[in-house]
């Protein structure tokens, strides 16, 4: 009995130590990810790259073509969509949120949110507030996107009120507004009013027949819609349908590719399906023409088609921003904690400078077609992938969202293994002590032996 106990205790100790080493290594590395002095291990690019993070600590970071961090700011609670400013390639405009939890002159009954549109000069570090508004933030008190129409007007994705509005940033007068209740039933999406539609992206379209219209991502209804400021929602142009997850599942940041670049087409981060897709408009319908994923892809929330034919992707729970070439291979990657949006500067806003997948002849890639990991068998990663394949993607994604930012599939398996080992060890120790004290257990069901 003594030998058995000794060996079991030694085995438990080794398992707990291994779990602790994996978790401690990830935690220490995760704390430095996204910091101002973190340098990405990535080959040089031709342009600057800006990445925003909207996790537990919001950041905006700009990388020079050689990978050096040239700008960093974490003064806001969260940073969301970022775009270049026309005519000034090293100035960006973005939406950000400050969450206010204490009572004060601007928030007498917390929580509140201060939503801002700001401009940052990446060279001088100067930051200018373009427009701001305070909102009650019991639920989703954030603006995830704003898109510039002209010098004085922007269109805003208002998650709080489930609306899209155009505001004059000089006068601060809202000049046009669309309410989702004009097109969607309150029984759709999430439970009203608790983050009902989660309108997370807007884009002012300047292309041909669609010029002047606004493309909107209605996340919780699994749809990308187009708005005409006189007619409202254009039903014939809607991409996706609620709960038809084979098309879209709670998507983020769709980008419109214009006709003169092979469109109309939409590149979109199909977030809860863990993939990036493109749809081409033909014969009055949307047809899927391209998709990309790998075995690490967890929660993509942005995808931009670059002028060189590559695609820049933000994978939030994969903790990275990556660029894939026309054959689907990763050619550039930087680790980033809970990245939300990425922009390759000097290439036009989002996918404006890119061509459609069909015109480029892009090759689709899926995780089943081969991953991008390093060769070799890694037990914890393999076990993590197995668990992820068993759990619905949405549940696995929700668990990662609730976990610390440094927890991935490997760390989750290590934590679960450590907890299970500890419980088993504790249970056996209790049983051994009771036996040594002469206290035994008897099953409440016994078989009568004659």
Coordinates of C-alpha atoms in Angstrom, one line a residue:
X1 CA 0.0 0.0 0.0
X2 CA 2.8 2.4 0.9
X3 CA 4.6 1.8 -2.4
X4 CA 1.4 2.4 -4.3
X5 CA 0.7 5.6 -2.4
X6 CA 4.2 6.9 -2.9
X7 CA 4.2 6.3 -6.6
X8 CA 0.8 7.9 -7.0
X9 CA 1.8 10.9 -5.1
X10 CA 4.9 11.3 -7.2
X11 CA 2.9 11.0 -10.4
X12 CA 0.4 13.6 -9.2
X13 CA 3.2 15.9 -8.2
X14 CA 4.8 15.6 -11.6
X15 CA 1.5 16.2 -13.4
X16 CA 0.8 19.3 -11.3
X17 CA 4.3 20.6 -11.8
X18 CA 4.0 20.2 -15.6
X19 CA 0.7 22.0 -15.6
X20 CA 2.1 24.8 -13.5
X21 CA 5.1 25.2 -15.8
X22 CA 2.9 25.5 -18.9
X23 CA 0.5 28.0 -17.3
X24 CA 3.3 30.1 -15.7
X25 CA 5.1 30.3 -19.1
X26 CA 2.0 31.3 -20.9
X27 CA 1.0 33.9 -18.2
X28 CA 4.4 35.5 -18.2
X29 CA 4.5 35.6 -22.0
X30 CA 0.9 36.9 -22.2
X31 CA 1.7 39.8 -19.9
X32 CA 4.2 41.2 -22.3
X33 CA 2.2 40.6 -25.5
X34 CA 1.1 43.8 -27.1
X35 CA 3.3 46.0 -24.8
X36 CA 5.0 49.0 -26.2
X37 CA 8.4 47.3 -26.5
X38 CA 7.2 44.0 -28.0
X39 CA 8.8 43.5 -31.4
X40 CA 7.0 41.1 -33.8
X41 CA 8.9 38.2 -35.2
X42 CA 7.8 38.9 -38.8
X43 CA 9.5 39.6 -42.1
X44 CA 9.5 43.3 -43.2
X45 CA 6.6 44.7 -45.1
X46 CA 6.5 47.6 -47.5
X47 CA 4.2 49.7 -45.3
X48 CA 3.2 50.5 -41.7
X49 CA 0.7 48.3 -39.9
X50 CA -1.7 49.6 -37.2
X51 CA -3.4 47.1 -34.8
X52 CA -6.1 47.9 -32.2
X53 CA -6.9 45.8 -29.2
X54 CA -10.3 45.8 -27.4
X55 CA -9.7 43.3 -24.7
X56 CA -9.3 43.8 -20.9
X57 CA -6.6 46.4 -21.7
X58 CA -7.2 48.4 -24.9
X59 CA -4.3 49.4 -27.0
X60 CA -3.4 50.9 -30.4
X61 CA 0.0 50.0 -31.8
X62 CA 1.7 51.0 -35.0
X63 CA 4.6 48.9 -36.5
X64 CA 7.1 50.2 -39.0
X65 CA 7.8 48.1 -42.1
X66 CA 10.8 46.5 -40.3
X67 CA 8.6 45.5 -37.4
X68 CA 9.7 48.3 -35.0
X69 CA 7.0 49.7 -32.7
X70 CA 6.7 53.4 -33.7
X71 CA 3.5 54.3 -31.8
X72 CA 1.7 52.9 -28.8
X73 CA -1.2 54.2 -26.7
X74 CA -3.3 52.5 -24.1
X75 CA -5.1 55.5 -22.6
X76 CA -8.6 54.3 -23.6
X77 CA -10.4 51.3 -22.2
X78 CA -10.9 49.8 -25.6
X79 CA -9.9 50.6 -29.2
X80 CA -11.9 49.4 -32.2
X81 CA -12.0 50.2 -35.9
X82 CA -9.1 52.2 -37.3
X83 CA -8.7 53.9 -40.7
X84 CA -6.1 56.0 -42.5
X85 CA -6.8 59.7 -42.9
X86 CA -6.8 60.6 -46.6
X87 CA -3.8 62.8 -47.6
X88 CA -1.9 62.0 -44.5
X89 CA -0.6 58.4 -44.6
X90 CA 0.7 58.4 -41.0
X91 CA -2.4 59.8 -39.3
X92 CA -5.2 57.4 -38.4
X93 CA -8.8 57.9 -37.2
X94 CA -10.4 55.4 -34.9
X95 CA -13.3 54.7 -32.5
X96 CA -12.5 54.1 -28.9
X97 CA -14.4 53.7 -25.6
X98 CA -13.8 54.7 -22.0
X99 CA -15.8 52.7 -19.5
X100 CA -16.6 54.8 -16.4
X101 CA -17.4 52.8 -13.2
X102 CA -17.3 55.6 -10.6
X103 CA -19.9 58.4 -10.1
X104 CA -18.8 61.9 -11.1
X105 CA -19.9 65.0 -13.0
X106 CA -20.2 63.0 -16.3
X107 CA -21.6 59.8 -14.9
X108 CA -23.9 60.2 -11.9
X109 CA -25.2 56.6 -12.1
X110 CA -22.4 54.3 -13.3
X111 CA -21.6 52.4 -15.4
X112 CA -21.3 54.9 -18.3
X113 CA -19.3 55.0 -21.6
X114 CA -17.5 57.8 -23.2
X115 CA -17.4 57.0 -26.9
X116 CA -14.9 58.9 -29.0
X117 CA -13.7 59.3 -32.6
X118 CA -10.1 60.4 -32.5
X119 CA -7.2 61.1 -34.8
X120 CA -3.7 60.2 -33.9
X121 CA -0.6 61.4 -35.7
X122 CA 1.7 58.4 -35.5
X123 CA 4.8 60.5 -36.1
X124 CA 4.2 63.3 -33.5
X125 CA 2.0 61.3 -31.1
X126 CA -0.6 64.1 -31.1
X127 CA -4.2 62.9 -30.5
X128 CA -7.3 65.0 -31.4
X129 CA -10.8 64.2 -30.4
X130 CA -13.0 64.6 -33.5
X131 CA -16.4 63.7 -31.8
X132 CA -17.5 62.3 -28.5
X133 CA -20.7 61.3 -26.7
X134 CA -21.5 59.8 -23.3
X135 CA -23.9 56.8 -23.1
X136 CA -25.4 54.7 -20.4
X137 CA -23.4 51.4 -20.6
X138 CA -25.2 48.8 -18.6
X139 CA -25.0 46.4 -21.6
X140 CA -22.9 47.1 -24.7
X141 CA -22.0 50.7 -24.3
X142 CA -19.6 51.0 -27.2
X143 CA -19.2 52.2 -30.8
X144 CA -17.2 49.7 -32.8
X145 CA -16.9 51.6 -36.0
X146 CA -17.3 55.0 -37.7
X147 CA -16.6 55.7 -41.3
X148 CA -15.8 59.1 -42.8
X149 CA -18.1 60.4 -45.5
X150 CA -16.5 63.8 -46.1
X151 CA -14.5 66.4 -44.2
X152 CA -17.3 67.1 -41.7
X153 CA -19.5 64.0 -41.7
X154 CA -19.1 60.5 -40.3
X155 CA -21.5 57.5 -40.1
X156 CA -21.5 55.7 -36.8
X157 CA -22.4 52.2 -35.8
X158 CA -24.3 52.7 -32.6
X159 CA -24.4 49.4 -30.6
X160 CA -26.1 51.0 -27.6
X161 CA -29.3 52.3 -29.4
X162 CA -29.2 49.7 -32.3
X163 CA -28.9 52.5 -34.8
X164 CA -26.8 53.9 -37.6
X165 CA -26.5 57.7 -37.7
X166 CA -24.7 60.4 -39.7
X167 CA -23.4 63.3 -37.7
X168 CA -21.8 66.6 -38.6
X169 CA -18.7 66.6 -36.4
X170 CA -18.4 70.4 -36.5
X171 CA -22.0 71.1 -35.3
X172 CA -22.5 67.8 -33.6
X173 CA -25.9 67.6 -35.1
X174 CA -27.2 64.2 -36.2
X175 CA -28.5 64.7 -39.8
X176 CA -29.7 61.2 -40.6
X177 CA -30.6 58.1 -38.6
X178 CA -31.7 54.5 -39.3
X179 CA -33.2 52.5 -36.5
X180 CA -32.9 48.7 -36.7
X181 CA -36.5 48.4 -35.4
X182 CA -37.6 49.6 -38.8
X183 CA -36.4 46.4 -40.4
X184 CA -35.9 43.7 -37.7
X185 CA -38.4 42.1 -35.3
X186 CA -37.6 42.4 -31.6
X187 CA -37.7 38.6 -31.3
X188 CA -34.7 38.3 -33.5
X189 CA -31.1 38.6 -32.4
X190 CA -30.3 38.7 -28.7
X191 CA -33.0 39.4 -26.1
X192 CA -34.1 43.0 -26.5
X193 CA -32.8 45.4 -25.2
X194 CA -29.7 43.4 -24.0
X195 CA -27.3 43.9 -26.9
X196 CA -30.1 43.2 -29.3
X197 CA -28.5 43.6 -32.8
X198 CA -24.9 44.5 -31.9
X199 CA -24.3 46.7 -35.0
X200 CA -20.6 46.5 -35.2
X201 CA -19.5 47.9 -38.5
X202 CA -20.5 50.6 -41.1
X203 CA -19.0 51.5 -44.4
X204 CA -19.9 54.4 -46.7
X205 CA -19.9 53.0 -50.2
X206 CA -18.6 55.3 -53.0
X207 CA -18.8 52.8 -55.9
X208 CA -21.0 53.2 -59.0
X209 CA -24.6 52.2 -58.6
X210 CA -24.1 51.8 -54.8
X211 CA -22.6 55.2 -54.3
X212 CA -23.9 57.0 -51.2
X213 CA -25.3 53.9 -49.6
X214 CA -24.1 52.4 -46.3
X215 CA -23.1 48.8 -45.7
X216 CA -23.9 47.6 -42.1
X217 CA -22.9 44.5 -40.2
X218 CA -25.9 43.5 -38.0
X219 CA -24.0 40.9 -36.0
X220 CA -26.6 39.2 -33.9
X221 CA -28.9 38.7 -36.9
X222 CA -26.0 37.1 -38.9
X223 CA -26.5 39.6 -41.7
X224 CA -24.7 42.3 -43.7
X225 CA -27.2 44.8 -45.1
X226 CA -27.2 47.9 -47.3
X227 CA -29.0 51.1 -46.4
X228 CA -30.3 53.8 -48.8
X229 CA -30.7 57.1 -46.9
X230 CA -34.1 57.6 -48.7
X231 CA -35.4 54.1 -49.0
X232 CA -34.0 52.4 -45.9
X233 CA -32.9 48.8 -46.0
X234 CA -32.4 47.3 -49.5
X235 CA -33.6 43.7 -48.9
X236 CA -32.4 42.4 -52.2
X237 CA -28.8 43.2 -51.3
X238 CA -28.8 41.5 -47.9
X239 CA -26.0 38.9 -47.3
X240 CA -26.9 36.1 -44.8
X241 CA -30.0 35.3 -42.8
X242 CA -30.5 34.8 -39.1
X243 CA -29.4 31.4 -37.8
X244 CA -28.3 30.2 -41.2
X245 CA -24.8 29.6 -39.9
X246 CA -23.5 28.0 -43.0
X247 CA -23.5 31.5 -44.5
X248 CA -22.5 33.8 -41.6
X249 CA -22.4 33.4 -37.9
X250 CA -22.1 36.7 -35.9
X251 CA -19.7 38.3 -38.4
X252 CA -17.4 41.3 -38.0
X253 CA -16.0 44.1 -40.2
X254 CA -17.3 43.3 -43.8
X255 CA -15.4 45.2 -46.5
X256 CA -16.9 46.2 -49.8
X257 CA -14.8 45.7 -53.0
X258 CA -16.0 48.0 -55.8
X259 CA -16.9 47.0 -59.3
X260 CA -13.8 48.5 -60.9
X261 CA -11.7 46.1 -58.7
X262 CA -13.7 43.0 -59.6
X263 CA -16.7 43.5 -57.4
X264 CA -19.2 44.0 -56.1
X265 CA -17.8 41.7 -53.5
X266 CA -17.6 41.5 -49.7
X267 CA -14.7 40.3 -47.6
X268 CA -16.0 39.4 -44.2
X269 CA -14.7 37.9 -40.9
X270 CA -17.1 35.0 -40.2
X271 CA -16.3 35.1 -36.6
X272 CA -18.2 32.3 -34.9
X273 CA -17.5 30.0 -37.8
X274 CA -13.8 30.7 -37.3
X275 CA -13.1 31.6 -41.0
X276 CA -12.7 34.5 -43.4
X277 CA -14.9 34.5 -46.4
X278 CA -15.6 36.5 -49.6
X279 CA -18.9 36.7 -51.5
X280 CA -19.4 37.9 -55.1
X281 CA -22.5 39.7 -56.3
X282 CA -23.8 38.0 -59.5
X283 CA -27.2 37.7 -61.0
X284 CA -28.8 39.5 -58.1
X285 CA -27.4 37.1 -55.5
X286 CA -24.4 36.6 -53.3
X287 CA -22.1 33.7 -54.1
X288 CA -19.3 32.4 -51.9
X289 CA -16.1 32.7 -53.9
X290 CA -13.3 32.3 -51.3
X291 CA -12.6 31.3 -47.7
X292 CA -9.6 30.9 -45.5
X293 CA -8.9 29.3 -42.2
X294 CA -6.3 27.2 -40.5
X295 CA -6.0 25.0 -37.4
X296 CA -5.2 28.0 -35.1
X297 CA -8.0 30.3 -36.3
X298 CA -10.3 31.0 -33.4
X299 CA -12.3 34.3 -33.7
X300 CA -11.4 36.4 -36.7
X301 CA -12.8 39.9 -36.5
X302 CA -11.3 41.7 -39.5
X303 CA -10.0 40.9 -43.0
X304 CA -8.7 43.4 -45.5
X305 CA -7.8 42.7 -49.1
X306 CA -4.5 44.4 -49.9
X307 CA -3.4 45.9 -53.3
X308 CA -0.8 43.2 -53.6
X309 CA -3.5 40.5 -53.6
X310 CA -2.8 39.4 -50.0
X311 CA -5.3 39.4 -47.2
X312 CA -4.6 41.0 -43.8
X313 CA -6.5 39.1 -41.1
X314 CA -7.1 39.8 -37.4
X315 CA -7.7 36.6 -35.3
X316 CA -8.7 37.8 -31.8
X317 CA -8.6 34.6 -29.9
X318 CA -5.8 33.2 -32.0
X319 CA -3.9 36.2 -30.5
X320 CA -2.4 37.3 -33.8
X321 CA -2.6 39.4 -36.9
X322 CA -1.5 37.7 -40.1
X323 CA -1.2 38.2 -43.8
X324 CA -1.9 35.4 -46.3
X325 CA -0.8 35.4 -49.9
X326 CA -2.8 34.5 -53.0
X327 CA -2.2 30.8 -52.5
X328 CA -3.2 31.0 -48.8
X329 CA 0.2 30.7 -47.2
X330 CA 1.0 32.9 -44.2
X331 CA 3.7 35.4 -45.2
X332 CA 3.6 37.8 -42.2
X333 CA 2.4 37.5 -38.7
X334 CA 2.6 39.3 -35.4
X335 CA 1.4 38.1 -32.0
X336 CA -1.2 40.4 -30.5
X337 CA -3.4 40.0 -27.4
X338 CA -7.1 40.2 -28.3
X339 CA -6.6 42.2 -31.5
X340 CA -9.7 43.7 -32.9
X341 CA -8.8 45.6 -36.1
X342 CA -5.7 45.9 -38.3
X343 CA -4.9 48.4 -41.1
X344 CA -2.0 48.3 -43.5
X345 CA -1.3 52.0 -44.1
X346 CA -0.5 53.6 -47.5
X347 CA -2.8 51.1 -49.2
X348 CA -6.2 52.8 -48.9
X349 CA -8.8 52.2 -46.3
X350 CA -9.5 48.6 -45.5
X351 CA -10.1 46.6 -48.7
X352 CA -10.6 49.7 -50.9
X353 CA -7.2 49.1 -52.7
X354 CA -7.7 45.4 -53.1
X355 CA -9.3 43.2 -55.9
X356 CA -11.9 40.5 -55.6
X357 CA -11.0 36.9 -55.0
X358 CA -12.6 35.9 -58.3
X359 CA -10.6 38.5 -60.3
X360 CA -7.4 37.4 -58.6
X361 CA -8.1 33.7 -58.8
X362 CA -7.5 33.2 -55.0
X363 CA -7.2 29.7 -53.7
X364 CA -9.5 28.8 -50.7
X365 CA -7.9 27.2 -47.7
X366 CA -9.6 25.3 -44.8
X367 CA -8.2 23.8 -41.6
X368 CA -9.1 20.4 -43.0
X369 CA -6.8 21.1 -46.0
X370 CA -3.7 21.5 -43.7
X371 CA -2.7 23.8 -40.9
X372 CA 0.2 26.2 -40.6
X373 CA 1.7 24.9 -37.4
X374 CA 5.3 23.7 -37.0
X375 CA 5.8 20.0 -37.6
X376 CA 6.0 17.5 -34.7
X377 CA 3.6 16.0 -32.3
X378 CA 2.6 18.1 -29.4
X379 CA 0.3 16.2 -27.0
X380 CA -1.2 19.2 -25.2
X381 CA -2.0 21.1 -28.5
X382 CA -3.3 17.9 -30.0
X383 CA -5.6 17.3 -27.0
X384 CA -6.7 20.9 -27.1
X385 CA -7.6 20.6 -30.8
X386 CA -9.5 17.4 -30.0
X387 CA -11.5 19.1 -27.2
X388 CA -12.2 22.1 -29.5
X389 CA -13.5 19.7 -32.2
X390 CA -15.9 18.1 -29.8
X391 CA -17.2 21.4 -28.3
X392 CA -19.3 23.7 -30.6
X393 CA -17.1 26.5 -31.8
X394 CA -19.3 29.1 -30.1
X395 CA -18.9 27.4 -26.7
X396 CA -15.1 27.1 -27.1
X397 CA -14.9 30.7 -28.1
X398 CA -17.0 31.8 -25.2
X399 CA -14.8 30.0 -22.7
X400 CA -11.7 31.6 -24.2
X401 CA -13.4 35.0 -24.0
X402 CA -14.0 34.6 -20.3
X403 CA -10.5 33.2 -19.7
X404 CA -7.4 35.4 -19.2
X405 CA -6.0 36.7 -22.4
X406 CA -3.0 34.3 -22.4
X407 CA -5.1 31.2 -22.2
X408 CA -5.2 29.2 -25.5
X409 CA -6.0 25.6 -26.3
X410 CA -2.8 24.3 -24.8
X411 CA -3.1 26.4 -21.6
X412 CA -6.7 25.4 -21.2
X413 CA -5.9 21.7 -21.3
X414 CA -3.0 22.3 -18.8
X415 CA -5.3 24.1 -16.4
X416 CA -8.0 21.5 -16.7
X417 CA -5.5 18.7 -16.3
X418 CA -4.0 20.4 -13.2
X419 CA -7.4 20.9 -11.6
X420 CA -8.4 17.3 -12.3
X421 CA -5.1 16.0 -10.9
X422 CA -5.5 18.0 -7.8
X423 CA -9.0 16.8 -7.2
X424 CA -8.1 13.2 -7.7
X425 CA -5.1 13.5 -5.4
X426 CA -7.2 15.2 -2.7
X427 CA -9.9 12.6 -2.9
X428 CA -7.4 9.7 -2.6
X429 CA -5.6 11.4 0.4
X430 CA -9.0 11.7 2.2
X431 CA -9.7 8.1 1.5
X432 CA -6.3 6.9 2.7
X433 CA -6.5 8.9 5.9
X434 CA -10.0 7.5 6.7
X435 CA -8.8 4.0 6.1
X436 CA -5.7 4.5 8.3
X437 CA -8.1 5.7 11.0
X438 CA -10.2 2.6 10.7
X439 CA -13.1 4.3 9.0
X440 CA -14.4 2.5 5.9
X441 CA -17.1 3.0 3.3
X442 CA -19.8 0.6 2.6
X443 CA -22.1 0.7 -0.5
X444 CA -25.7 1.3 0.3
X445 CA -26.6 -1.5 -2.0
X446 CA -25.3 -5.0 -1.0
X447 CA -25.7 -8.4 -2.6
X448 CA -26.9 -11.1 -0.3
X449 CA -24.5 -14.0 -0.5
X450 CA -25.7 -17.4 0.7

